[in-house]
Amino acid sequence: MKVLLVEDNRRLVDALVRGLAEEQVEVTAAHDGGAALVEVRRGDADVVILDLGLPDLDGVDVLRRLRAEGRAVPVLVLTARDAVEARVDALEAGADDYLVKPFAFAELLARLRALARRAAAPRWASLDAGPLVLEPDLTLRIGTRRVALSPREHALLGYLLRRRGEVVPRADIHREVFDYGFDPGTNVVDVHLAHLRKKLAGAPVTIETIRGAGIRLALTEGAT
Ligand code: CA
């Protein structure tokens, strides 16, 4: 696995480069947003670790630019504990996951591996669910309307569509959609669900959160 680490704190960079090297992860470091864009455009990285607080460009701006260029490399964002808004902005800008500083190295490693595995998995064929057709190219067709989805939204919606009508436990979503063998202890699923609900507004489908049980997607208005 090749990782691009974008972080301006040199001590953290040194510690992570050492730790990751022991796990046979190859790391390239960039210390500011400009250098990060240059490195991402090289296209070598399997996963990008992106600190949001950078000396030049904001991490979220870096992310927006690379997604606007159509770069789909998985991005794990590092944020400060109190930066809730920045975290939500980052997910909206196309981050796949986030970790709050300070974090345990083992958790960073597990998430990196999950992102790399997910990115390497073959894309699904189109999935036909009544009036909804989920295309493998990250779009959802609702009748004649086309909605662009992020890779995570696409994976999450695909999984819920396959299990439509069922109350899907969160643990199943963590494992099957996010590749976590553990409870990530964050609201990352809820943030992605909120985005999906927004994008599905007006479509004949509901996604309910059932407290303590899980998530249920149902098609409505006689759709099958
Ligand atoms: Ca920083």
PDB file of C-alpha atoms and ligand atoms in Angstrom:
ATOM      1  CA  MET A   1       0.000   0.000   0.000  1.00  0.00           C
ATOM      2  CA  LYS A   2       1.255   3.492  -0.890  1.00  0.00           C
ATOM      3  CA  VAL A   3       0.089   6.373   1.260  1.00  0.00           C
ATOM      4  CA  LEU A   4       0.398  10.106   0.700  1.00  0.00           C
ATOM      5  CA  LEU A   5       0.582  11.812   4.091  1.00  0.00           C
ATOM      6  CA  VAL A   6      -0.341  15.502   4.017  1.00  0.00           C
ATOM      7  CA  GLU A   7       0.539  16.989   7.382  1.00  0.00           C
ATOM      8  CA  ASP A   8       2.529  20.063   8.457  1.00  0.00           C
ATOM      9  CA  ASN A   9       3.426  18.804  11.937  1.00  0.00           C
ATOM     10  CA  ARG A  10       6.892  17.331  11.297  1.00  0.00           C
ATOM     11  CA  ARG A  11       6.994  15.343  14.536  1.00  0.00           C
ATOM     12  CA  LEU A  12       3.708  13.641  13.691  1.00  0.00           C
ATOM     13  CA  VAL A  13       4.944  12.998  10.153  1.00  0.00           C
ATOM     14  CA  ASP A  14       8.158  11.415  11.445  1.00  0.00           C
ATOM     15  CA  ALA A  15       6.272   9.197  13.895  1.00  0.00           C
ATOM     16  CA  LEU A  16       3.735   8.071  11.283  1.00  0.00           C
ATOM     17  CA  VAL A  17       6.354   7.435   8.588  1.00  0.00           C
ATOM     18  CA  ARG A  18       8.283   5.234  11.040  1.00  0.00           C
ATOM     19  CA  GLY A  19       5.191   3.380  12.232  1.00  0.00           C
ATOM     20  CA  LEU A  20       3.804   2.816   8.750  1.00  0.00           C
ATOM     21  CA  ALA A  21       7.184   1.649   7.395  1.00  0.00           C
ATOM     22  CA  GLU A  22       7.121  -1.123  10.019  1.00  0.00           C
ATOM     23  CA  GLU A  23       3.791  -2.215   8.557  1.00  0.00           C
ATOM     24  CA  GLN A  24       5.238  -2.299   5.024  1.00  0.00           C
ATOM     25  CA  VAL A  25       3.334   0.830   4.047  1.00  0.00           C
ATOM     26  CA  GLU A  26       5.218   3.138   1.696  1.00  0.00           C
ATOM     27  CA  VAL A  27       4.733   6.777   2.672  1.00  0.00           C
ATOM     28  CA  THR A  28       5.300   9.993   0.750  1.00  0.00           C
ATOM     29  CA  ALA A  29       4.914  13.135   2.853  1.00  0.00           C
ATOM     30  CA  ALA A  30       3.678  16.553   1.761  1.00  0.00           C
ATOM     31  CA  HIS A  31       3.846  19.407   4.256  1.00  0.00           C
ATOM     32  CA  ASP A  32       1.388  21.831   2.674  1.00  0.00           C
ATOM     33  CA  GLY A  33      -1.628  21.899   0.365  1.00  0.00           C
ATOM     34  CA  GLY A  34       0.287  22.933  -2.743  1.00  0.00           C
ATOM     35  CA  ALA A  35       2.699  20.023  -2.433  1.00  0.00           C
ATOM     36  CA  ALA A  36      -0.256  17.714  -1.710  1.00  0.00           C
ATOM     37  CA  LEU A  37      -1.947  18.623  -5.004  1.00  0.00           C
ATOM     38  CA  VAL A  38       1.300  17.992  -6.921  1.00  0.00           C
ATOM     39  CA  GLU A  39       1.666  14.568  -5.276  1.00  0.00           C
ATOM     40  CA  VAL A  40      -1.969  13.522  -5.754  1.00  0.00           C
ATOM     41  CA  ARG A  41      -1.756  14.446  -9.442  1.00  0.00           C
ATOM     42  CA  ARG A  42       1.196  12.053  -9.779  1.00  0.00           C
ATOM     43  CA  GLY A  43      -1.367   9.351  -9.095  1.00  0.00           C
ATOM     44  CA  ASP A  44       0.862   6.982  -7.077  1.00  0.00           C
ATOM     45  CA  ALA A  45      -1.058   7.005  -3.798  1.00  0.00           C
ATOM     46  CA  ASP A  46      -3.560   4.280  -2.910  1.00  0.00           C
ATOM     47  CA  VAL A  47      -4.838   6.336   0.019  1.00  0.00           C
ATOM     48  CA  VAL A  48      -4.339   9.968   1.084  1.00  0.00           C
ATOM     49  CA  ILE A  49      -4.167  11.022   4.745  1.00  0.00           C
ATOM     50  CA  LEU A  50      -5.080  14.698   4.764  1.00  0.00           C
ATOM     51  CA  ASP A  51      -4.700  17.022   7.737  1.00  0.00           C
ATOM     52  CA  LEU A  52      -7.279  19.820   7.514  1.00  0.00           C
ATOM     53  CA  GLY A  53      -5.126  22.480   9.211  1.00  0.00           C
ATOM     54  CA  LEU A  54      -2.389  23.239   6.664  1.00  0.00           C
ATOM     55  CA  PRO A  55      -0.205  26.353   6.416  1.00  0.00           C
ATOM     56  CA  ASP A  56      -1.254  27.412   2.898  1.00  0.00           C
ATOM     57  CA  LEU A  57      -4.446  25.914   1.486  1.00  0.00           C
ATOM     58  CA  ASP A  58      -7.136  24.592   3.794  1.00  0.00           C
ATOM     59  CA  GLY A  59      -7.320  20.784   3.682  1.00  0.00           C
ATOM     60  CA  VAL A  60     -10.962  20.993   2.604  1.00  0.00           C
ATOM     61  CA  ASP A  61      -9.922  23.173  -0.375  1.00  0.00           C
ATOM     62  CA  VAL A  62      -7.299  20.611  -1.342  1.00  0.00           C
ATOM     63  CA  LEU A  63      -9.992  17.948  -1.243  1.00  0.00           C
ATOM     64  CA  ARG A  64     -12.469  20.005  -3.292  1.00  0.00           C
ATOM     65  CA  ARG A  65      -9.839  20.650  -5.944  1.00  0.00           C
ATOM     66  CA  LEU A  66      -8.840  17.057  -6.328  1.00  0.00           C
ATOM     67  CA  ARG A  67     -12.432  15.830  -6.445  1.00  0.00           C
ATOM     68  CA  ALA A  68     -13.237  18.569  -8.999  1.00  0.00           C
ATOM     69  CA  GLU A  69     -10.423  17.112 -11.111  1.00  0.00           C
ATOM     70  CA  GLY A  70     -12.196  13.757 -10.934  1.00  0.00           C
ATOM     71  CA  ARG A  71      -9.592  12.102  -8.687  1.00  0.00           C
ATOM     72  CA  ALA A  72     -11.273   9.277  -6.796  1.00  0.00           C
ATOM     73  CA  VAL A  73      -8.364   8.273  -4.506  1.00  0.00           C
ATOM     74  CA  PRO A  74      -9.718   7.474  -1.017  1.00  0.00           C
ATOM     75  CA  VAL A  75      -9.075  10.292   1.463  1.00  0.00           C
ATOM     76  CA  LEU A  76      -8.869   9.927   5.239  1.00  0.00           C
ATOM     77  CA  VAL A  77      -9.072  13.327   6.905  1.00  0.00           C
ATOM     78  CA  LEU A  78      -7.368  14.231  10.206  1.00  0.00           C
ATOM     79  CA  THR A  79      -9.186  16.848  12.257  1.00  0.00           C
ATOM     80  CA  ALA A  80      -8.964  18.564  15.611  1.00  0.00           C
ATOM     81  CA  ARG A  81     -11.435  17.452  18.277  1.00  0.00           C
ATOM     82  CA  ASP A  82     -13.385  20.722  18.241  1.00  0.00           C
ATOM     83  CA  ALA A  83     -13.504  21.148  14.449  1.00  0.00           C
ATOM     84  CA  VAL A  84     -16.922  19.546  13.916  1.00  0.00           C
ATOM     85  CA  GLU A  85     -17.910  21.877  11.086  1.00  0.00           C
ATOM     86  CA  ALA A  86     -14.650  21.325   9.219  1.00  0.00           C
ATOM     87  CA  ARG A  87     -15.212  17.589   9.523  1.00  0.00           C
ATOM     88  CA  VAL A  88     -18.687  17.809   8.003  1.00  0.00           C
ATOM     89  CA  ASP A  89     -17.353  20.118   5.256  1.00  0.00           C
ATOM     90  CA  ALA A  90     -14.668  17.556   4.510  1.00  0.00           C
ATOM     91  CA  LEU A  91     -17.172  14.708   4.207  1.00  0.00           C
ATOM     92  CA  GLU A  92     -19.310  16.873   1.947  1.00  0.00           C
ATOM     93  CA  ALA A  93     -16.256  17.719  -0.146  1.00  0.00           C
ATOM     94  CA  GLY A  94     -15.655  13.998  -0.724  1.00  0.00           C
ATOM     95  CA  ALA A  95     -13.626  12.663   2.206  1.00  0.00           C
ATOM     96  CA  ASP A  96     -14.182   8.946   2.714  1.00  0.00           C
ATOM     97  CA  ASP A  97     -13.510   8.892   6.424  1.00  0.00           C
ATOM     98  CA  TYR A  98     -12.030  10.954   9.232  1.00  0.00           C
ATOM     99  CA  LEU A  99     -10.026  10.514  12.399  1.00  0.00           C
ATOM    100  CA  VAL A 100     -10.003  12.967  15.288  1.00  0.00           C
ATOM    101  CA  LYS A 101      -6.594  13.912  16.749  1.00  0.00           C
ATOM    102  CA  PRO A 102      -5.114  12.505  18.890  1.00  0.00           C
ATOM    103  CA  PHE A 103      -5.711   9.007  17.534  1.00  0.00           C
ATOM    104  CA  ALA A 104      -4.272   5.559  18.192  1.00  0.00           C
ATOM    105  CA  PHE A 105      -1.868   4.344  15.518  1.00  0.00           C
ATOM    106  CA  ALA A 106      -3.669   0.974  15.323  1.00  0.00           C
ATOM    107  CA  GLU A 107      -6.905   2.749  14.464  1.00  0.00           C
ATOM    108  CA  LEU A 108      -5.256   4.784  11.703  1.00  0.00           C
ATOM    109  CA  LEU A 109      -3.785   1.610  10.252  1.00  0.00           C
ATOM    110  CA  ALA A 110      -7.119  -0.257  10.359  1.00  0.00           C
ATOM    111  CA  ARG A 111      -8.879   2.579   8.577  1.00  0.00           C
ATOM    112  CA  LEU A 112      -6.158   2.899   5.941  1.00  0.00           C
ATOM    113  CA  ARG A 113      -6.379  -0.812   5.184  1.00  0.00           C
ATOM    114  CA  ALA A 114     -10.170  -0.627   5.016  1.00  0.00           C
ATOM    115  CA  LEU A 115     -10.028   2.253   2.533  1.00  0.00           C
ATOM    116  CA  ALA A 116      -7.426   0.534   0.363  1.00  0.00           C
ATOM    117  CA  ARG A 117      -9.420  -2.739   0.293  1.00  0.00           C
ATOM    118  CA  ARG A 118     -12.624  -0.931  -0.557  1.00  0.00           C
ATOM    119  CA  ALA A 119     -10.966   1.003  -3.395  1.00  0.00           C
ATOM    120  CA  ALA A 120      -9.509  -2.192  -4.859  1.00  0.00           C
ATOM    121  CA  ALA A 121     -12.849  -4.048  -4.794  1.00  0.00           C
ATOM    122  CA  PRO A 122     -14.532  -4.419  -8.182  1.00  0.00           C
ATOM    123  CA  ARG A 123     -17.289  -1.954  -8.924  1.00  0.00           C
ATOM    124  CA  TRP A 124     -20.781  -3.318  -8.852  1.00  0.00           C
ATOM    125  CA  ALA A 125     -22.845  -3.811 -11.953  1.00  0.00           C
ATOM    126  CA  SER A 126     -25.883  -1.532 -12.166  1.00  0.00           C
ATOM    127  CA  LEU A 127     -28.498  -2.317  -9.552  1.00  0.00           C
ATOM    128  CA  ASP A 128     -32.117  -2.065 -10.541  1.00  0.00           C
ATOM    129  CA  ALA A 129     -34.621  -1.358  -7.742  1.00  0.00           C
ATOM    130  CA  GLY A 130     -37.938  -0.349  -9.250  1.00  0.00           C
ATOM    131  CA  PRO A 131     -37.736   3.339 -10.102  1.00  0.00           C
ATOM    132  CA  LEU A 132     -34.156   3.583  -8.812  1.00  0.00           C
ATOM    133  CA  VAL A 133     -31.201   2.397 -10.856  1.00  0.00           C
ATOM    134  CA  LEU A 134     -27.804   2.590  -9.197  1.00  0.00           C
ATOM    135  CA  GLU A 135     -25.138   2.794 -11.912  1.00  0.00           C
ATOM    136  CA  PRO A 136     -21.576   1.573 -11.411  1.00  0.00           C
ATOM    137  CA  ASP A 137     -20.234   5.020 -12.436  1.00  0.00           C
ATOM    138  CA  LEU A 138     -21.363   6.645  -9.153  1.00  0.00           C
ATOM    139  CA  THR A 139     -24.674   7.938 -10.450  1.00  0.00           C
ATOM    140  CA  LEU A 140     -28.178   7.101  -9.357  1.00  0.00           C
ATOM    141  CA  ARG A 141     -30.994   7.308 -11.889  1.00  0.00           C
ATOM    142  CA  ILE A 142     -34.414   8.196 -10.516  1.00  0.00           C
ATOM    143  CA  GLY A 143     -36.652   8.064 -13.569  1.00  0.00           C
ATOM    144  CA  THR A 144     -35.010  10.567 -15.914  1.00  0.00           C
ATOM    145  CA  ARG A 145     -33.145  12.373 -13.127  1.00  0.00           C
ATOM    146  CA  ARG A 146     -29.464  11.594 -12.556  1.00  0.00           C
ATOM    147  CA  VAL A 147     -27.902  12.167  -9.148  1.00  0.00           C
ATOM    148  CA  ALA A 148     -24.130  12.128  -8.574  1.00  0.00           C
ATOM    149  CA  LEU A 149     -23.002  10.158  -5.510  1.00  0.00           C
ATOM    150  CA  SER A 150     -19.695   9.974  -3.676  1.00  0.00           C
ATOM    151  CA  PRO A 151     -18.066   6.514  -3.572  1.00  0.00           C
ATOM    152  CA  ARG A 152     -19.216   6.033   0.040  1.00  0.00           C
ATOM    153  CA  GLU A 153     -22.776   7.164  -0.671  1.00  0.00           C
ATOM    154  CA  HIS A 154     -22.825   4.807  -3.634  1.00  0.00           C
ATOM    155  CA  ALA A 155     -21.597   1.868  -1.567  1.00  0.00           C
ATOM    156  CA  LEU A 156     -23.983   2.648   1.296  1.00  0.00           C
ATOM    157  CA  LEU A 157     -27.019   3.065  -0.953  1.00  0.00           C
ATOM    158  CA  GLY A 158     -26.142  -0.101  -2.875  1.00  0.00           C
ATOM    159  CA  TYR A 159     -25.935  -2.083   0.332  1.00  0.00           C
ATOM    160  CA  LEU A 160     -29.228  -0.716   1.706  1.00  0.00           C
ATOM    161  CA  LEU A 161     -30.996  -1.259  -1.629  1.00  0.00           C
ATOM    162  CA  ARG A 162     -29.908  -4.894  -1.645  1.00  0.00           C
ATOM    163  CA  ARG A 163     -31.370  -5.306   1.845  1.00  0.00           C
ATOM    164  CA  ARG A 164     -34.378  -3.063   1.301  1.00  0.00           C
ATOM    165  CA  GLY A 165     -37.284  -3.582   3.671  1.00  0.00           C
ATOM    166  CA  GLU A 166     -34.956  -5.046   6.318  1.00  0.00           C
ATOM    167  CA  VAL A 167     -33.717  -3.290   9.446  1.00  0.00           C
ATOM    168  CA  VAL A 168     -29.971  -3.407   8.790  1.00  0.00           C
ATOM    169  CA  PRO A 169     -27.845  -3.350  11.964  1.00  0.00           C
ATOM    170  CA  ARG A 170     -25.172  -0.657  12.070  1.00  0.00           C
ATOM    171  CA  ALA A 171     -22.530  -3.312  12.688  1.00  0.00           C
ATOM    172  CA  ASP A 172     -23.372  -4.796   9.258  1.00  0.00           C
ATOM    173  CA  ILE A 173     -22.938  -1.373   7.645  1.00  0.00           C
ATOM    174  CA  HIS A 174     -19.623  -0.788   9.423  1.00  0.00           C
ATOM    175  CA  ARG A 175     -18.353  -4.161   8.246  1.00  0.00           C
ATOM    176  CA  GLU A 176     -19.778  -4.378   4.733  1.00  0.00           C
ATOM    177  CA  VAL A 177     -19.746  -0.761   3.578  1.00  0.00           C
ATOM    178  CA  PHE A 178     -16.890   0.722   5.569  1.00  0.00           C
ATOM    179  CA  ASP A 179     -14.812  -2.452   6.018  1.00  0.00           C
ATOM    180  CA  TYR A 180     -14.441  -1.830   9.737  1.00  0.00           C
ATOM    181  CA  GLY A 181     -14.180  -4.902  11.888  1.00  0.00           C
ATOM    182  CA  PHE A 182     -14.965  -2.606  14.811  1.00  0.00           C
ATOM    183  CA  ASP A 183     -17.407   0.105  15.796  1.00  0.00           C
ATOM    184  CA  PRO A 184     -15.780   3.275  14.444  1.00  0.00           C
ATOM    185  CA  GLY A 185     -17.329   5.183  17.348  1.00  0.00           C
ATOM    186  CA  THR A 186     -18.109   8.168  15.146  1.00  0.00           C
ATOM    187  CA  ASN A 187     -21.158   9.467  13.367  1.00  0.00           C
ATOM    188  CA  VAL A 188     -19.654   8.908   9.923  1.00  0.00           C
ATOM    189  CA  VAL A 189     -22.568   6.631   8.915  1.00  0.00           C
ATOM    190  CA  ASP A 190     -25.095   9.267   9.978  1.00  0.00           C
ATOM    191  CA  VAL A 191     -23.333  11.986   8.029  1.00  0.00           C
ATOM    192  CA  HIS A 192     -23.384   9.885   4.863  1.00  0.00           C
ATOM    193  CA  LEU A 193     -27.024   8.947   5.501  1.00  0.00           C
ATOM    194  CA  ALA A 194     -27.958  12.621   5.878  1.00  0.00           C
ATOM    195  CA  HIS A 195     -26.342  13.382   2.511  1.00  0.00           C
ATOM    196  CA  LEU A 196     -28.116  10.464   0.891  1.00  0.00           C
ATOM    197  CA  ARG A 197     -31.483  11.569   2.262  1.00  0.00           C
ATOM    198  CA  LYS A 198     -30.900  15.042   0.818  1.00  0.00           C
ATOM    199  CA  LYS A 199     -29.966  13.654  -2.576  1.00  0.00           C
ATOM    200  CA  LEU A 200     -32.966  11.288  -2.540  1.00  0.00           C
ATOM    201  CA  ALA A 201     -35.459  14.070  -1.739  1.00  0.00           C
ATOM    202  CA  GLY A 202     -38.560  13.558  -3.871  1.00  0.00           C
ATOM    203  CA  ALA A 203     -37.612   9.977  -4.803  1.00  0.00           C
ATOM    204  CA  PRO A 204     -39.996   7.105  -3.908  1.00  0.00           C
ATOM    205  CA  VAL A 205     -37.762   5.830  -1.151  1.00  0.00           C
ATOM    206  CA  THR A 206     -37.354   6.357   2.591  1.00  0.00           C
ATOM    207  CA  ILE A 207     -34.336   5.702   4.800  1.00  0.00           C
ATOM    208  CA  GLU A 208     -35.307   5.422   8.452  1.00  0.00           C
ATOM    209  CA  THR A 209     -33.006   5.337  11.453  1.00  0.00           C
ATOM    210  CA  ILE A 210     -34.463   2.963  14.024  1.00  0.00           C
ATOM    211  CA  ARG A 211     -32.922   3.703  17.397  1.00  0.00           C
ATOM    212  CA  GLY A 212     -30.962   0.834  18.831  1.00  0.00           C
ATOM    213  CA  ALA A 213     -31.810  -1.418  15.880  1.00  0.00           C
ATOM    214  CA  GLY A 214     -30.406  -0.060  12.653  1.00  0.00           C
ATOM    215  CA  ILE A 215     -31.291   1.492   9.325  1.00  0.00           C
ATOM    216  CA  ARG A 216     -34.192   0.576   7.060  1.00  0.00           C
ATOM    217  CA  LEU A 217     -34.540   1.579   3.435  1.00  0.00           C
ATOM    218  CA  ALA A 218     -37.969   1.137   1.902  1.00  0.00           C
ATOM    219  CA  LEU A 219     -39.340   1.885  -1.540  1.00  0.00           C
ATOM    220  CA  THR A 220     -42.673   3.677  -1.426  1.00  0.00           C
ATOM    221  CA  GLU A 221     -45.721   4.349  -3.629  1.00  0.00           C
ATOM    222  CA  GLY A 222     -46.027   0.775  -4.829  1.00  0.00           C
ATOM    223  CA  ALA A 223     -42.469   0.686  -6.169  1.00  0.00           C
ATOM    224  CA  THR A 224     -40.813  -2.722  -6.086  1.00  0.00           C
TER     225      THR A 224
HETATM  226 CA    CA B   1      -1.858  20.869  10.907  1.00  0.00          CA
END
